[in-house]
């Protein structure tokens, strides 16, 4: 098959160029035993890390409190698999990492599914700070995480079954209401 972006074949556009426009926040981010700064600017040589961009990403990902609590601030190591920080903090580091390269599209893949309420609220705040600035694609089974989305696609067996905003789908779609009811219960 062919993947097209604005009617231009991805092959013609350039897959690397397209990928450079996308930031990705997985359900379980990979955090290494590097400094917080290096985990955010993942893959960038230490001497090439943009300090101003790091500060911007920390603010957008609501990580200021973490930075101030770490013994060496941005230069503190996070432990293998991020064992020295909480799951919510790991998710916010992953958000900061995804934002470091100024993506045009940010994909959250079940990014809040294993978090407690407090950390989930931090992630929602981070997402709200980005709303209107970049395109956000949020993949979620939790209905309250998609309530404020501009457009929702309900997917069943790999096919789009319904689409609209939350209010529209709640009113017009029996299927949407059934899914929401079964998940909330």
PDB file of C-alpha atoms in Angstrom:
ATOM      1  CA  UNK A   1       0.000   0.000   0.000  1.00  0.00           C
ATOM      2  CA  UNK A   2       0.836   3.654  -0.071  1.00  0.00           C
ATOM      3  CA  UNK A   3       0.815   6.101   2.807  1.00  0.00           C
ATOM      4  CA  UNK A   4       0.003   9.656   1.751  1.00  0.00           C
ATOM      5  CA  UNK A   5       0.434  12.866   3.703  1.00  0.00           C
ATOM      6  CA  UNK A   6      -1.549  15.738   2.154  1.00  0.00           C
ATOM      7  CA  UNK A   7      -1.769  13.639  -1.040  1.00  0.00           C
ATOM      8  CA  UNK A   8       2.021  13.277  -1.223  1.00  0.00           C
ATOM      9  CA  UNK A   9       3.456   9.773  -1.043  1.00  0.00           C
ATOM     10  CA  UNK A  10       5.469   9.256   2.120  1.00  0.00           C
ATOM     11  CA  UNK A  11       8.245   7.812  -0.063  1.00  0.00           C
ATOM     12  CA  UNK A  12       8.404  11.069  -2.023  1.00  0.00           C
ATOM     13  CA  UNK A  13       8.135  13.204   1.110  1.00  0.00           C
ATOM     14  CA  UNK A  14      10.863  11.232   2.900  1.00  0.00           C
ATOM     15  CA  UNK A  15      10.176   8.921   5.820  1.00  0.00           C
ATOM     16  CA  UNK A  16      12.932  10.456   8.011  1.00  0.00           C
ATOM     17  CA  UNK A  17      11.606  13.952   7.340  1.00  0.00           C
ATOM     18  CA  UNK A  18       8.093  12.814   8.284  1.00  0.00           C
ATOM     19  CA  UNK A  19       9.290  11.019  11.426  1.00  0.00           C
ATOM     20  CA  UNK A  20      11.114  14.170  12.572  1.00  0.00           C
ATOM     21  CA  UNK A  21       7.683  15.843  12.885  1.00  0.00           C
ATOM     22  CA  UNK A  22       6.405  13.271  15.377  1.00  0.00           C
ATOM     23  CA  UNK A  23       6.927  12.980  19.131  1.00  0.00           C
ATOM     24  CA  UNK A  24       5.847   9.741  20.816  1.00  0.00           C
ATOM     25  CA  UNK A  25       4.984   9.058  24.462  1.00  0.00           C
ATOM     26  CA  UNK A  26       4.626   5.313  25.082  1.00  0.00           C
ATOM     27  CA  UNK A  27       2.705   3.597  27.855  1.00  0.00           C
ATOM     28  CA  UNK A  28       5.953   2.429  29.449  1.00  0.00           C
ATOM     29  CA  UNK A  29       8.783   4.833  28.614  1.00  0.00           C
ATOM     30  CA  UNK A  30      12.407   3.775  28.546  1.00  0.00           C
ATOM     31  CA  UNK A  31      14.328   5.752  31.147  1.00  0.00           C
ATOM     32  CA  UNK A  32      18.066   5.138  31.365  1.00  0.00           C
ATOM     33  CA  UNK A  33      20.576   5.670  34.161  1.00  0.00           C
ATOM     34  CA  UNK A  34      21.547   9.016  32.647  1.00  0.00           C
ATOM     35  CA  UNK A  35      20.963  12.482  34.028  1.00  0.00           C
ATOM     36  CA  UNK A  36      17.500  13.977  33.772  1.00  0.00           C
ATOM     37  CA  UNK A  37      18.862  16.360  31.133  1.00  0.00           C
ATOM     38  CA  UNK A  38      20.276  13.474  29.066  1.00  0.00           C
ATOM     39  CA  UNK A  39      17.037  11.496  29.370  1.00  0.00           C
ATOM     40  CA  UNK A  40      15.100  14.464  27.985  1.00  0.00           C
ATOM     41  CA  UNK A  41      17.570  15.190  25.171  1.00  0.00           C
ATOM     42  CA  UNK A  42      17.880  11.463  24.476  1.00  0.00           C
ATOM     43  CA  UNK A  43      20.472  10.631  21.822  1.00  0.00           C
ATOM     44  CA  UNK A  44      21.964  14.142  21.718  1.00  0.00           C
ATOM     45  CA  UNK A  45      25.646  14.582  22.599  1.00  0.00           C
ATOM     46  CA  UNK A  46      26.016  16.246  26.017  1.00  0.00           C
ATOM     47  CA  UNK A  47      27.798  19.276  24.588  1.00  0.00           C
ATOM     48  CA  UNK A  48      25.022  19.824  22.006  1.00  0.00           C
ATOM     49  CA  UNK A  49      22.097  19.790  24.451  1.00  0.00           C
ATOM     50  CA  UNK A  50      20.083  23.016  24.238  1.00  0.00           C
ATOM     51  CA  UNK A  51      19.622  24.179  27.853  1.00  0.00           C
ATOM     52  CA  UNK A  52      16.824  26.588  26.924  1.00  0.00           C
ATOM     53  CA  UNK A  53      14.924  23.813  25.166  1.00  0.00           C
ATOM     54  CA  UNK A  54      15.400  21.560  28.218  1.00  0.00           C
ATOM     55  CA  UNK A  55      13.903  24.281  30.459  1.00  0.00           C
ATOM     56  CA  UNK A  56      10.965  24.754  28.076  1.00  0.00           C
ATOM     57  CA  UNK A  57      10.279  21.000  27.997  1.00  0.00           C
ATOM     58  CA  UNK A  58      10.468  20.774  31.797  1.00  0.00           C
ATOM     59  CA  UNK A  59       7.882  23.541  32.119  1.00  0.00           C
ATOM     60  CA  UNK A  60       5.546  21.990  29.517  1.00  0.00           C
ATOM     61  CA  UNK A  61       5.833  18.538  31.118  1.00  0.00           C
ATOM     62  CA  UNK A  62       5.276  19.885  34.657  1.00  0.00           C
ATOM     63  CA  UNK A  63       8.655  18.631  35.913  1.00  0.00           C
ATOM     64  CA  UNK A  64       9.772  21.705  37.904  1.00  0.00           C
ATOM     65  CA  UNK A  65       9.012  20.029  41.239  1.00  0.00           C
ATOM     66  CA  UNK A  66      11.060  16.964  40.265  1.00  0.00           C
ATOM     67  CA  UNK A  67      14.047  19.094  39.221  1.00  0.00           C
ATOM     68  CA  UNK A  68      14.033  20.987  42.516  1.00  0.00           C
ATOM     69  CA  UNK A  69      13.786  17.753  44.531  1.00  0.00           C
ATOM     70  CA  UNK A  70      16.736  16.011  42.856  1.00  0.00           C
ATOM     71  CA  UNK A  71      20.118  16.331  44.590  1.00  0.00           C
ATOM     72  CA  UNK A  72      21.920  17.568  41.451  1.00  0.00           C
ATOM     73  CA  UNK A  73      18.888  19.008  39.663  1.00  0.00           C
ATOM     74  CA  UNK A  74      19.056  18.412  35.913  1.00  0.00           C
ATOM     75  CA  UNK A  75      22.356  16.556  36.316  1.00  0.00           C
ATOM     76  CA  UNK A  76      20.917  13.921  38.688  1.00  0.00           C
ATOM     77  CA  UNK A  77      20.881  10.389  37.403  1.00  0.00           C
ATOM     78  CA  UNK A  78      17.472   8.700  37.292  1.00  0.00           C
ATOM     79  CA  UNK A  79      18.550   5.104  37.866  1.00  0.00           C
ATOM     80  CA  UNK A  80      18.246   2.109  35.593  1.00  0.00           C
ATOM     81  CA  UNK A  81      14.726   2.046  34.134  1.00  0.00           C
ATOM     82  CA  UNK A  82      14.028   5.250  36.087  1.00  0.00           C
ATOM     83  CA  UNK A  83      13.922   3.417  39.425  1.00  0.00           C
ATOM     84  CA  UNK A  84      14.794   6.605  41.353  1.00  0.00           C
ATOM     85  CA  UNK A  85      11.645   8.428  40.211  1.00  0.00           C
ATOM     86  CA  UNK A  86       7.922   7.576  40.250  1.00  0.00           C
ATOM     87  CA  UNK A  87       5.924   6.206  37.334  1.00  0.00           C
ATOM     88  CA  UNK A  88       4.210   9.562  36.861  1.00  0.00           C
ATOM     89  CA  UNK A  89       7.554  11.337  36.810  1.00  0.00           C
ATOM     90  CA  UNK A  90       8.817   8.826  34.251  1.00  0.00           C
ATOM     91  CA  UNK A  91       5.804   9.602  32.038  1.00  0.00           C
ATOM     92  CA  UNK A  92       6.477  13.336  32.332  1.00  0.00           C
ATOM     93  CA  UNK A  93      10.152  12.771  31.427  1.00  0.00           C
ATOM     94  CA  UNK A  94       8.884  10.891  28.354  1.00  0.00           C
ATOM     95  CA  UNK A  95       6.644  13.863  27.479  1.00  0.00           C
ATOM     96  CA  UNK A  96       9.579  16.260  27.858  1.00  0.00           C
ATOM     97  CA  UNK A  97      11.686  13.945  25.651  1.00  0.00           C
ATOM     98  CA  UNK A  98       8.970  13.817  22.999  1.00  0.00           C
ATOM     99  CA  UNK A  99       8.782  17.634  23.016  1.00  0.00           C
ATOM    100  CA  UNK A 100      12.540  18.251  22.842  1.00  0.00           C
ATOM    101  CA  UNK A 101      12.656  18.235  19.033  1.00  0.00           C
ATOM    102  CA  UNK A 102       9.592  20.523  18.683  1.00  0.00           C
ATOM    103  CA  UNK A 103       7.303  17.993  16.994  1.00  0.00           C
ATOM    104  CA  UNK A 104       4.257  19.068  15.019  1.00  0.00           C
ATOM    105  CA  UNK A 105       2.414  15.925  16.084  1.00  0.00           C
ATOM    106  CA  UNK A 106       2.543  14.354  19.543  1.00  0.00           C
ATOM    107  CA  UNK A 107       1.226  10.823  20.046  1.00  0.00           C
ATOM    108  CA  UNK A 108       0.199   9.651  23.521  1.00  0.00           C
ATOM    109  CA  UNK A 109      -0.130   5.863  23.432  1.00  0.00           C
ATOM    110  CA  UNK A 110      -2.055   4.906  26.595  1.00  0.00           C
ATOM    111  CA  UNK A 111       0.330   7.281  28.383  1.00  0.00           C
ATOM    112  CA  UNK A 112      -1.809   7.490  31.539  1.00  0.00           C
ATOM    113  CA  UNK A 113      -3.090   3.924  31.789  1.00  0.00           C
ATOM    114  CA  UNK A 114      -0.918   2.823  34.721  1.00  0.00           C
ATOM    115  CA  UNK A 115      -0.851   6.057  36.709  1.00  0.00           C
ATOM    116  CA  UNK A 116      -2.548   7.063  39.927  1.00  0.00           C
ATOM    117  CA  UNK A 117      -4.981   9.992  39.913  1.00  0.00           C
ATOM    118  CA  UNK A 118      -2.437  12.608  41.038  1.00  0.00           C
ATOM    119  CA  UNK A 119       0.095  11.740  38.338  1.00  0.00           C
ATOM    120  CA  UNK A 120      -2.621  11.387  35.738  1.00  0.00           C
ATOM    121  CA  UNK A 121      -3.681  14.957  36.533  1.00  0.00           C
ATOM    122  CA  UNK A 122      -0.089  16.140  36.010  1.00  0.00           C
ATOM    123  CA  UNK A 123      -0.112  14.486  32.575  1.00  0.00           C
ATOM    124  CA  UNK A 124      -3.498  16.067  31.733  1.00  0.00           C
ATOM    125  CA  UNK A 125      -2.089  19.477  32.726  1.00  0.00           C
ATOM    126  CA  UNK A 126       0.872  18.862  30.422  1.00  0.00           C
ATOM    127  CA  UNK A 127      -1.446  17.966  27.560  1.00  0.00           C
ATOM    128  CA  UNK A 128      -3.623  21.033  28.211  1.00  0.00           C
ATOM    129  CA  UNK A 129      -0.540  23.290  28.007  1.00  0.00           C
ATOM    130  CA  UNK A 130       0.073  21.945  24.500  1.00  0.00           C
ATOM    131  CA  UNK A 131      -3.504  22.130  23.228  1.00  0.00           C
ATOM    132  CA  UNK A 132      -3.749  24.448  20.247  1.00  0.00           C
ATOM    133  CA  UNK A 133       0.034  24.546  19.784  1.00  0.00           C
ATOM    134  CA  UNK A 134       0.579  21.136  18.204  1.00  0.00           C
ATOM    135  CA  UNK A 135      -1.559  18.257  16.998  1.00  0.00           C
ATOM    136  CA  UNK A 136      -2.078  15.718  19.760  1.00  0.00           C
ATOM    137  CA  UNK A 137      -3.183  12.172  19.062  1.00  0.00           C
ATOM    138  CA  UNK A 138      -4.233  10.395  22.236  1.00  0.00           C
ATOM    139  CA  UNK A 139      -4.843   6.655  22.169  1.00  0.00           C
ATOM    140  CA  UNK A 140      -6.834   5.654  25.213  1.00  0.00           C
ATOM    141  CA  UNK A 141      -9.361   3.231  26.638  1.00  0.00           C
ATOM    142  CA  UNK A 142     -10.201   5.653  29.454  1.00  0.00           C
ATOM    143  CA  UNK A 143     -13.038   7.903  28.453  1.00  0.00           C
ATOM    144  CA  UNK A 144     -12.239  10.703  30.888  1.00  0.00           C
ATOM    145  CA  UNK A 145      -8.828  11.157  29.230  1.00  0.00           C
ATOM    146  CA  UNK A 146     -10.470  11.907  25.873  1.00  0.00           C
ATOM    147  CA  UNK A 147     -13.345  14.048  27.148  1.00  0.00           C
ATOM    148  CA  UNK A 148     -11.679  17.335  26.059  1.00  0.00           C
ATOM    149  CA  UNK A 149     -10.483  16.126  22.652  1.00  0.00           C
ATOM    150  CA  UNK A 150     -11.629  18.125  19.634  1.00  0.00           C
ATOM    151  CA  UNK A 151     -12.291  14.982  17.625  1.00  0.00           C
ATOM    152  CA  UNK A 152     -12.680  11.355  18.702  1.00  0.00           C
ATOM    153  CA  UNK A 153     -12.501   8.278  16.502  1.00  0.00           C
ATOM    154  CA  UNK A 154     -14.137   5.149  17.890  1.00  0.00           C
ATOM    155  CA  UNK A 155     -12.292   2.152  16.458  1.00  0.00           C
ATOM    156  CA  UNK A 156     -13.691  -1.381  16.398  1.00  0.00           C
ATOM    157  CA  UNK A 157     -11.787  -4.284  14.848  1.00  0.00           C
ATOM    158  CA  UNK A 158      -9.364  -1.888  13.152  1.00  0.00           C
ATOM    159  CA  UNK A 159     -12.110   0.161  11.495  1.00  0.00           C
ATOM    160  CA  UNK A 160     -13.419   3.622  12.362  1.00  0.00           C
ATOM    161  CA  UNK A 161     -16.956   3.024  13.535  1.00  0.00           C
ATOM    162  CA  UNK A 162     -17.923   6.513  14.753  1.00  0.00           C
ATOM    163  CA  UNK A 163     -16.387   9.954  15.040  1.00  0.00           C
ATOM    164  CA  UNK A 164     -17.135  13.354  16.538  1.00  0.00           C
ATOM    165  CA  UNK A 165     -16.467  15.199  19.766  1.00  0.00           C
ATOM    166  CA  UNK A 166     -17.371  13.750  23.143  1.00  0.00           C
ATOM    167  CA  UNK A 167     -20.696  15.552  23.448  1.00  0.00           C
ATOM    168  CA  UNK A 168     -21.796  14.577  19.921  1.00  0.00           C
ATOM    169  CA  UNK A 169     -20.879  10.937  20.390  1.00  0.00           C
ATOM    170  CA  UNK A 170     -22.586  10.802  23.786  1.00  0.00           C
ATOM    171  CA  UNK A 171     -25.808  12.076  22.239  1.00  0.00           C
ATOM    172  CA  UNK A 172     -25.927  10.288  18.892  1.00  0.00           C
ATOM    173  CA  UNK A 173     -24.056   7.024  19.405  1.00  0.00           C
ATOM    174  CA  UNK A 174     -25.583   4.160  21.337  1.00  0.00           C
ATOM    175  CA  UNK A 175     -22.379   2.176  20.739  1.00  0.00           C
ATOM    176  CA  UNK A 176     -20.252   4.957  22.282  1.00  0.00           C
ATOM    177  CA  UNK A 177     -22.495   5.127  25.352  1.00  0.00           C
ATOM    178  CA  UNK A 178     -22.376   1.321  25.741  1.00  0.00           C
ATOM    179  CA  UNK A 179     -18.568   1.306  25.600  1.00  0.00           C
ATOM    180  CA  UNK A 180     -18.346   4.198  28.036  1.00  0.00           C
ATOM    181  CA  UNK A 181     -20.779   2.468  30.430  1.00  0.00           C
ATOM    182  CA  UNK A 182     -18.909  -0.829  30.339  1.00  0.00           C
ATOM    183  CA  UNK A 183     -15.559   0.853  30.946  1.00  0.00           C
ATOM    184  CA  UNK A 184     -16.841   3.095  33.745  1.00  0.00           C
ATOM    185  CA  UNK A 185     -18.387   0.092  35.470  1.00  0.00           C
TER     186      UNK A 185
END
